[in-house]
Amino acid sequence: MDKSIYTEMEKEMKEVLSKLKSEFVVIRTGRASASLLDKIYVDYYGSPVPINQIASISVPEPKMIVIQPWDIKMLGVIEKAILKSDLRLTPNNDGKVIRLVLPELTSERRQELLKLAKKKAEEARVSIRNIRREYNENLKKMEKSGEISEDELKRSQEEIQKLTDKYIEEVDKMLAAKETDIMEV
């Protein structure tokens, strides 16, 4: 069996993990992180631009993010974008910088965030299983057309299952780490 098929499949599964990692980054935990703002875009002279491309973002304290736009006129636009986002943070604009103070997470909010993380992890598992199904179907077609033998089909399906198990285990590890992060008081 051609090894490039496994390589291609593994590449697709790694992309699923990468997407999950970026989705987990924006699920807010109790600590401040500049990456919380990664998915927030502002209207910069007619173009949607991420905040980090029009301002410097720093984390001077564990519960505070400071945003200092390079163009002072963007303060209001950034403030509105943060208010519209699902971060549930209230920006404090002093005319020069915007400060975001992260409140302590309530146990109810922690449960909501945990539920969201679990949902994202399950979506990743489903994507990985769909990749497995797609490759198994292709193998069955190859066996029907005589390109591979029945033994090769069985061996290949076992390899595909091993890869699938490996990546689902990675998703579970990522979820466990995020769960620890969210529940940390």
C-alpha atoms as an extended CHARMM CRD file, in Angstrom:
* protein
*
       185  EXT
         1         1  MET       CA              0.0000000000        0.0000000000        0.0000000000  PROA      1               0.0000000000
         2         2  ASP       CA              1.2690000000        3.4500000000       -0.9310000000  PROA      2               0.0000000000
         3         3  LYS       CA              2.6240000000        5.2230000000        2.1870000000  PROA      3               0.0000000000
         4         4  SER       CA              1.6990000000        8.6510000000        0.7620000000  PROA      4               0.0000000000
         5         5  ILE       CA             -1.9520000000        7.8550000000        1.4960000000  PROA      5               0.0000000000
         6         6  TYR       CA             -1.1480000000        7.5740000000        5.2210000000  PROA      6               0.0000000000
         7         7  THR       CA              0.9670000000       10.7200000000        5.0350000000  PROA      7               0.0000000000
         8         8  GLU       CA             -1.9050000000       12.6250000000        3.4280000000  PROA      8               0.0000000000
         9         9  MET       CA             -4.3900000000       11.2790000000        5.9590000000  PROA      9               0.0000000000
        10        10  GLU       CA             -2.1010000000       12.1840000000        8.8590000000  PROA      10              0.0000000000
        11        11  LYS       CA             -1.7050000000       15.6970000000        7.4350000000  PROA      11              0.0000000000
        12        12  GLU       CA             -5.4970000000       16.1210000000        7.3850000000  PROA      12              0.0000000000
        13        13  MET       CA             -5.7620000000       14.8990000000       10.9740000000  PROA      13              0.0000000000
        14        14  LYS       CA             -3.0040000000       17.2750000000       12.0930000000  PROA      14              0.0000000000
        15        15  GLU       CA             -4.9820000000       20.1340000000       10.5350000000  PROA      15              0.0000000000
        16        16  VAL       CA             -7.9840000000       19.1380000000       12.6780000000  PROA      16              0.0000000000
        17        17  LEU       CA             -5.7680000000       19.2920000000       15.8070000000  PROA      17              0.0000000000
        18        18  SER       CA             -4.3760000000       22.6590000000       14.7360000000  PROA      18              0.0000000000
        19        19  LYS       CA             -7.8970000000       24.0480000000       14.2740000000  PROA      19              0.0000000000
        20        20  LEU       CA             -8.9320000000       22.7120000000       17.6870000000  PROA      20              0.0000000000
        21        21  LYS       CA             -5.8860000000       24.3050000000       19.2920000000  PROA      21              0.0000000000
        22        22  SER       CA             -6.7790000000       27.7110000000       17.8150000000  PROA      22              0.0000000000
        23        23  GLU       CA            -10.3940000000       27.3190000000       18.9900000000  PROA      23              0.0000000000
        24        24  PHE       CA             -9.2380000000       26.4080000000       22.5050000000  PROA      24              0.0000000000
        25        25  VAL       CA             -7.0030000000       29.4990000000       22.6530000000  PROA      25              0.0000000000
        26        26  VAL       CA             -9.9840000000       31.8470000000       22.5220000000  PROA      26              0.0000000000
        27        27  ILE       CA            -11.9500000000       29.9850000000       25.1820000000  PROA      27              0.0000000000
        28        28  ARG       CA            -11.2430000000       32.2690000000       28.1050000000  PROA      28              0.0000000000
        29        29  THR       CA             -9.7960000000       30.8710000000       31.2850000000  PROA      29              0.0000000000
        30        30  GLY       CA             -9.1310000000       32.8080000000       34.4640000000  PROA      30              0.0000000000
        31        31  ARG       CA             -5.7960000000       34.1830000000       33.2010000000  PROA      31              0.0000000000
        32        32  ALA       CA             -5.2200000000       37.0790000000       30.8150000000  PROA      32              0.0000000000
        33        33  SER       CA             -3.6800000000       36.2340000000       27.4590000000  PROA      33              0.0000000000
        34        34  ALA       CA             -3.1890000000       38.3770000000       24.3580000000  PROA      34              0.0000000000
        35        35  SER       CA             -4.4880000000       35.4550000000       22.2890000000  PROA      35              0.0000000000
        36        36  LEU       CA             -7.9890000000       36.0570000000       23.7150000000  PROA      36              0.0000000000
        37        37  LEU       CA             -8.2490000000       38.9010000000       21.1920000000  PROA      37              0.0000000000
        38        38  ASP       CA             -7.0980000000       36.8310000000       18.1800000000  PROA      38              0.0000000000
        39        39  LYS       CA            -10.5930000000       36.3450000000       16.7460000000  PROA      39              0.0000000000
        40        40  ILE       CA            -11.7300000000       39.9480000000       17.2380000000  PROA      40              0.0000000000
        41        41  TYR       CA            -11.6020000000       42.0500000000       14.0960000000  PROA      41              0.0000000000
        42        42  VAL       CA            -12.0580000000       45.8020000000       13.8300000000  PROA      42              0.0000000000
        43        43  ASP       CA            -12.9770000000       47.9730000000       10.8880000000  PROA      43              0.0000000000
        44        44  TYR       CA             -9.6900000000       49.6590000000        9.9460000000  PROA      44              0.0000000000
        45        45  TYR       CA            -10.4890000000       52.1950000000        7.2220000000  PROA      45              0.0000000000
        46        46  GLY       CA            -12.9180000000       49.8250000000        5.5120000000  PROA      46              0.0000000000
        47        47  SER       CA            -11.0450000000       46.5430000000        6.0250000000  PROA      47              0.0000000000
        48        48  PRO       CA            -11.6080000000       43.9800000000        8.8000000000  PROA      48              0.0000000000
        49        49  VAL       CA             -8.2820000000       43.6510000000       10.6480000000  PROA      49              0.0000000000
        50        50  PRO       CA             -7.3430000000       41.7140000000       13.8080000000  PROA      50              0.0000000000
        51        51  ILE       CA             -6.6600000000       43.9590000000       16.8030000000  PROA      51              0.0000000000
        52        52  ASN       CA             -3.0550000000       42.7600000000       17.0830000000  PROA      52              0.0000000000
        53        53  GLN       CA             -2.3170000000       44.2910000000       13.6580000000  PROA      53              0.0000000000
        54        54  ILE       CA             -3.3200000000       47.8140000000       14.6750000000  PROA      54              0.0000000000
        55        55  ALA       CA             -2.2470000000       47.8860000000       18.3180000000  PROA      55              0.0000000000
        56        56  SER       CA              0.2860000000       46.5270000000       20.7430000000  PROA      56              0.0000000000
        57        57  ILE       CA             -1.2160000000       44.1080000000       23.2290000000  PROA      57              0.0000000000
        58        58  SER       CA              0.4300000000       43.4120000000       26.5600000000  PROA      58              0.0000000000
        59        59  VAL       CA             -0.4080000000       41.4540000000       29.6910000000  PROA      59              0.0000000000
        60        60  PRO       CA              1.1030000000       43.4350000000       32.5960000000  PROA      60              0.0000000000
        61        61  GLU       CA             -0.7870000000       41.4280000000       35.2450000000  PROA      61              0.0000000000
        62        62  PRO       CA             -2.3240000000       37.9320000000       35.3290000000  PROA      62              0.0000000000
        63        63  LYS       CA             -5.8500000000       39.3840000000       35.1320000000  PROA      63              0.0000000000
        64        64  MET       CA             -5.2790000000       42.3780000000       32.8230000000  PROA      64              0.0000000000
        65        65  ILE       CA             -4.7550000000       42.9830000000       29.1120000000  PROA      65              0.0000000000
        66        66  VAL       CA             -3.6260000000       46.4080000000       27.8820000000  PROA      66              0.0000000000
        67        67  ILE       CA             -4.2710000000       47.4410000000       24.2750000000  PROA      67              0.0000000000
        68        68  GLN       CA             -2.4200000000       50.4490000000       22.9170000000  PROA      68              0.0000000000
        69        69  PRO       CA             -3.4320000000       51.3060000000       19.3420000000  PROA      69              0.0000000000
        70        70  TRP       CA             -0.8120000000       52.8230000000       17.0710000000  PROA      70              0.0000000000
        71        71  ASP       CA             -3.4800000000       55.1710000000       15.7100000000  PROA      71              0.0000000000
        72        72  ILE       CA             -5.2380000000       56.8150000000       18.6900000000  PROA      72              0.0000000000
        73        73  LYS       CA             -8.3920000000       57.2720000000       16.5610000000  PROA      73              0.0000000000
        74        74  MET       CA             -8.8790000000       53.4840000000       16.6780000000  PROA      74              0.0000000000
        75        75  LEU       CA             -9.5340000000       53.4230000000       20.4600000000  PROA      75              0.0000000000
        76        76  GLY       CA            -13.3040000000       53.7160000000       20.0720000000  PROA      76              0.0000000000
        77        77  VAL       CA            -13.4540000000       51.1990000000       17.2420000000  PROA      77              0.0000000000
        78        78  ILE       CA            -11.4620000000       48.6410000000       19.2580000000  PROA      78              0.0000000000
        79        79  GLU       CA            -13.6120000000       49.2910000000       22.3160000000  PROA      79              0.0000000000
        80        80  LYS       CA            -16.8300000000       48.6730000000       20.3350000000  PROA      80              0.0000000000
        81        81  ALA       CA            -15.4250000000       45.4810000000       18.7870000000  PROA      81              0.0000000000
        82        82  ILE       CA            -14.5590000000       44.0960000000       22.2410000000  PROA      82              0.0000000000
        83        83  LEU       CA            -18.0130000000       44.9750000000       23.5740000000  PROA      83              0.0000000000
        84        84  LYS       CA            -19.6440000000       43.2060000000       20.5980000000  PROA      84              0.0000000000
        85        85  SER       CA            -17.4670000000       40.0890000000       21.0250000000  PROA      85              0.0000000000
        86        86  ASP       CA            -18.4950000000       37.0700000000       23.0890000000  PROA      86              0.0000000000
        87        87  LEU       CA            -15.6820000000       37.6330000000       25.6070000000  PROA      87              0.0000000000
        88        88  ARG       CA            -18.0660000000       39.3350000000       28.0490000000  PROA      88              0.0000000000
        89        89  LEU       CA            -15.4250000000       41.8980000000       29.0050000000  PROA      89              0.0000000000
        90        90  THR       CA            -15.9280000000       45.6030000000       29.6090000000  PROA      90              0.0000000000
        91        91  PRO       CA            -13.1020000000       47.7140000000       28.1780000000  PROA      91              0.0000000000
        92        92  ASN       CA            -11.7690000000       50.6310000000       30.2300000000  PROA      92              0.0000000000
        93        93  ASN       CA            -10.7170000000       53.3920000000       27.8080000000  PROA      93              0.0000000000
        94        94  ASP       CA             -8.5910000000       56.1790000000       29.3360000000  PROA      94              0.0000000000
        95        95  GLY       CA             -7.9950000000       58.0240000000       26.0430000000  PROA      95              0.0000000000
        96        96  LYS       CA             -4.5660000000       56.4410000000       25.4490000000  PROA      96              0.0000000000
        97        97  VAL       CA             -4.9870000000       52.7300000000       26.1080000000  PROA      97              0.0000000000
        98        98  ILE       CA             -7.7520000000       50.2140000000       26.6850000000  PROA      98              0.0000000000
        99        99  ARG       CA             -7.5230000000       48.0510000000       29.7610000000  PROA      99              0.0000000000
       100       100  LEU       CA             -9.4010000000       44.7780000000       30.0010000000  PROA      100             0.0000000000
       101       101  VAL       CA             -9.6830000000       43.4000000000       33.5080000000  PROA      101             0.0000000000
       102       102  LEU       CA            -10.6750000000       39.7650000000       33.5560000000  PROA      102             0.0000000000
       103       103  PRO       CA            -13.1040000000       39.0840000000       36.3780000000  PROA      103             0.0000000000
       104       104  GLU       CA            -12.9200000000       35.8650000000       38.3540000000  PROA      104             0.0000000000
       105       105  LEU       CA            -14.8730000000       33.1930000000       36.5460000000  PROA      105             0.0000000000
       106       106  THR       CA            -18.0320000000       32.0800000000       38.3080000000  PROA      106             0.0000000000
       107       107  SER       CA            -18.5780000000       28.3430000000       38.6250000000  PROA      107             0.0000000000
       108       108  GLU       CA            -21.5270000000       28.7460000000       36.2330000000  PROA      108             0.0000000000
       109       109  ARG       CA            -19.3210000000       30.4560000000       33.6230000000  PROA      109             0.0000000000
       110       110  ARG       CA            -16.6430000000       27.7750000000       34.0840000000  PROA      110             0.0000000000
       111       111  GLN       CA            -19.2770000000       25.1270000000       33.3360000000  PROA      111             0.0000000000
       112       112  GLU       CA            -20.3550000000       27.0280000000       30.1970000000  PROA      112             0.0000000000
       113       113  LEU       CA            -16.7330000000       27.2630000000       29.0140000000  PROA      113             0.0000000000
       114       114  LEU       CA            -16.1460000000       23.5950000000       29.7710000000  PROA      114             0.0000000000
       115       115  LYS       CA            -19.2680000000       22.6670000000       27.8150000000  PROA      115             0.0000000000
       116       116  LEU       CA            -17.9990000000       24.7530000000       24.8710000000  PROA      116             0.0000000000
       117       117  ALA       CA            -14.5510000000       23.1060000000       25.0400000000  PROA      117             0.0000000000
       118       118  LYS       CA            -16.1520000000       19.6460000000       25.0790000000  PROA      118             0.0000000000
       119       119  LYS       CA            -18.3000000000       20.5880000000       22.0830000000  PROA      119             0.0000000000
       120       120  LYS       CA            -15.2360000000       21.7510000000       20.1290000000  PROA      120             0.0000000000
       121       121  ALA       CA            -13.3600000000       18.5500000000       21.0600000000  PROA      121             0.0000000000
       122       122  GLU       CA            -16.2860000000       16.3910000000       19.9070000000  PROA      122             0.0000000000
       123       123  GLU       CA            -16.3950000000       18.2930000000       16.5900000000  PROA      123             0.0000000000
       124       124  ALA       CA            -12.6890000000       17.5090000000       16.1660000000  PROA      124             0.0000000000
       125       125  ARG       CA            -13.2730000000       13.8100000000       16.9280000000  PROA      125             0.0000000000
       126       126  VAL       CA            -16.0810000000       13.7100000000       14.3540000000  PROA      126             0.0000000000
       127       127  SER       CA            -13.8120000000       15.3570000000       11.7610000000  PROA      127             0.0000000000
       128       128  ILE       CA            -11.0990000000       12.7640000000       12.4300000000  PROA      128             0.0000000000
       129       129  ARG       CA            -13.6140000000        9.9160000000       12.1210000000  PROA      129             0.0000000000
       130       130  ASN       CA            -14.9020000000       11.4180000000        8.8560000000  PROA      130             0.0000000000
       131       131  ILE       CA            -11.3430000000       11.4200000000        7.4980000000  PROA      131             0.0000000000
       132       132  ARG       CA            -11.0370000000        7.7450000000        8.5090000000  PROA      132             0.0000000000
       133       133  ARG       CA            -14.3480000000        6.9120000000        6.7950000000  PROA      133             0.0000000000
       134       134  GLU       CA            -13.3160000000        8.7140000000        3.6030000000  PROA      134             0.0000000000
       135       135  TYR       CA             -9.9990000000        6.8380000000        3.3890000000  PROA      135             0.0000000000
       136       136  ASN       CA            -11.6370000000        3.4850000000        4.1950000000  PROA      136             0.0000000000
       137       137  GLU       CA            -14.1980000000        4.0480000000        1.4230000000  PROA      137             0.0000000000
       138       138  ASN       CA            -11.4010000000        4.8290000000       -1.0310000000  PROA      138             0.0000000000
       139       139  LEU       CA             -9.6220000000        1.6130000000       -0.0140000000  PROA      139             0.0000000000
       140       140  LYS       CA            -12.7990000000       -0.4330000000       -0.5380000000  PROA      140             0.0000000000
       141       141  LYS       CA            -13.1540000000        1.0580000000       -4.0370000000  PROA      141             0.0000000000
       142       142  MET       CA             -9.5240000000        0.1520000000       -4.7500000000  PROA      142             0.0000000000
       143       143  GLU       CA            -10.1540000000       -3.4170000000       -3.5760000000  PROA      143             0.0000000000
       144       144  LYS       CA            -13.2910000000       -3.7160000000       -5.7290000000  PROA      144             0.0000000000
       145       145  SER       CA            -11.4060000000       -2.4770000000       -8.7930000000  PROA      145             0.0000000000
       146       146  GLY       CA             -8.5890000000       -4.9470000000       -8.1500000000  PROA      146             0.0000000000
       147       147  GLU       CA             -5.9210000000       -2.3410000000       -7.3270000000  PROA      147             0.0000000000
       148       148  ILE       CA             -5.3020000000       -3.9310000000       -3.9150000000  PROA      148             0.0000000000
       149       149  SER       CA             -5.9600000000       -7.3890000000       -2.4640000000  PROA      149             0.0000000000
       150       150  GLU       CA             -8.3570000000       -8.1930000000        0.3610000000  PROA      150             0.0000000000
       151       151  ASP       CA             -5.3580000000       -8.7090000000        2.6990000000  PROA      151             0.0000000000
       152       152  GLU       CA             -3.9430000000       -5.3040000000        1.7670000000  PROA      152             0.0000000000
       153       153  LEU       CA             -7.3720000000       -3.7880000000        2.4290000000  PROA      153             0.0000000000
       154       154  LYS       CA             -7.4790000000       -5.3170000000        5.9410000000  PROA      154             0.0000000000
       155       155  ARG       CA             -3.8910000000       -4.2290000000        6.7290000000  PROA      155             0.0000000000
       156       156  SER       CA             -4.5500000000       -0.7240000000        5.4630000000  PROA      156             0.0000000000
       157       157  GLN       CA             -7.7570000000       -0.4220000000        7.4570000000  PROA      157             0.0000000000
       158       158  GLU       CA             -5.8720000000       -1.4810000000       10.5910000000  PROA      158             0.0000000000
       159       159  GLU       CA             -3.2150000000        1.2110000000        9.9260000000  PROA      159             0.0000000000
       160       160  ILE       CA             -5.9260000000        3.8040000000        9.3720000000  PROA      160             0.0000000000
       161       161  GLN       CA             -7.5890000000        2.7880000000       12.6430000000  PROA      161             0.0000000000
       162       162  LYS       CA             -4.2590000000        3.1320000000       14.5010000000  PROA      162             0.0000000000
       163       163  LEU       CA             -3.8130000000        6.6530000000       13.1210000000  PROA      163             0.0000000000
       164       164  THR       CA             -7.4000000000        7.5290000000       14.0090000000  PROA      164             0.0000000000
       165       165  ASP       CA             -6.9610000000        6.2720000000       17.5740000000  PROA      165             0.0000000000
       166       166  LYS       CA             -3.7120000000        8.2340000000       17.9170000000  PROA      166             0.0000000000
       167       167  TYR       CA             -5.3260000000       11.5250000000       16.8770000000  PROA      167             0.0000000000
       168       168  ILE       CA             -8.4850000000       11.0220000000       18.9170000000  PROA      168             0.0000000000
       169       169  GLU       CA             -6.2120000000       10.4140000000       21.9230000000  PROA      169             0.0000000000
       170       170  GLU       CA             -4.4890000000       13.7510000000       21.1330000000  PROA      170             0.0000000000
       171       171  VAL       CA             -7.8830000000       15.4870000000       21.1030000000  PROA      171             0.0000000000
       172       172  ASP       CA             -8.6630000000       13.9280000000       24.4930000000  PROA      172             0.0000000000
       173       173  LYS       CA             -5.3140000000       15.1320000000       25.9070000000  PROA      173             0.0000000000
       174       174  MET       CA             -5.9370000000       18.6620000000       24.6130000000  PROA      174             0.0000000000
       175       175  LEU       CA             -9.4240000000       18.6480000000       26.1560000000  PROA      175             0.0000000000
       176       176  ALA       CA             -8.0890000000       17.4060000000       29.5100000000  PROA      176             0.0000000000
       177       177  ALA       CA             -5.5000000000       20.2120000000       29.5500000000  PROA      177             0.0000000000
       178       178  LYS       CA             -8.1330000000       22.8190000000       28.6680000000  PROA      178             0.0000000000
       179       179  GLU       CA            -10.4810000000       21.4200000000       31.3120000000  PROA      179             0.0000000000
       180       180  THR       CA             -7.7280000000       21.8000000000       33.9360000000  PROA      180             0.0000000000
       181       181  ASP       CA             -7.1300000000       25.3450000000       32.6980000000  PROA      181             0.0000000000
       182       182  ILE       CA            -10.8190000000       26.3000000000       32.9210000000  PROA      182             0.0000000000
       183       183  MET       CA            -11.4650000000       24.7210000000       36.3250000000  PROA      183             0.0000000000
       184       184  GLU       CA             -8.2870000000       26.1390000000       37.9200000000  PROA      184             0.0000000000
       185       185  VAL       CA             -9.3010000000       28.6430000000       40.5750000000  PROA      185             0.0000000000
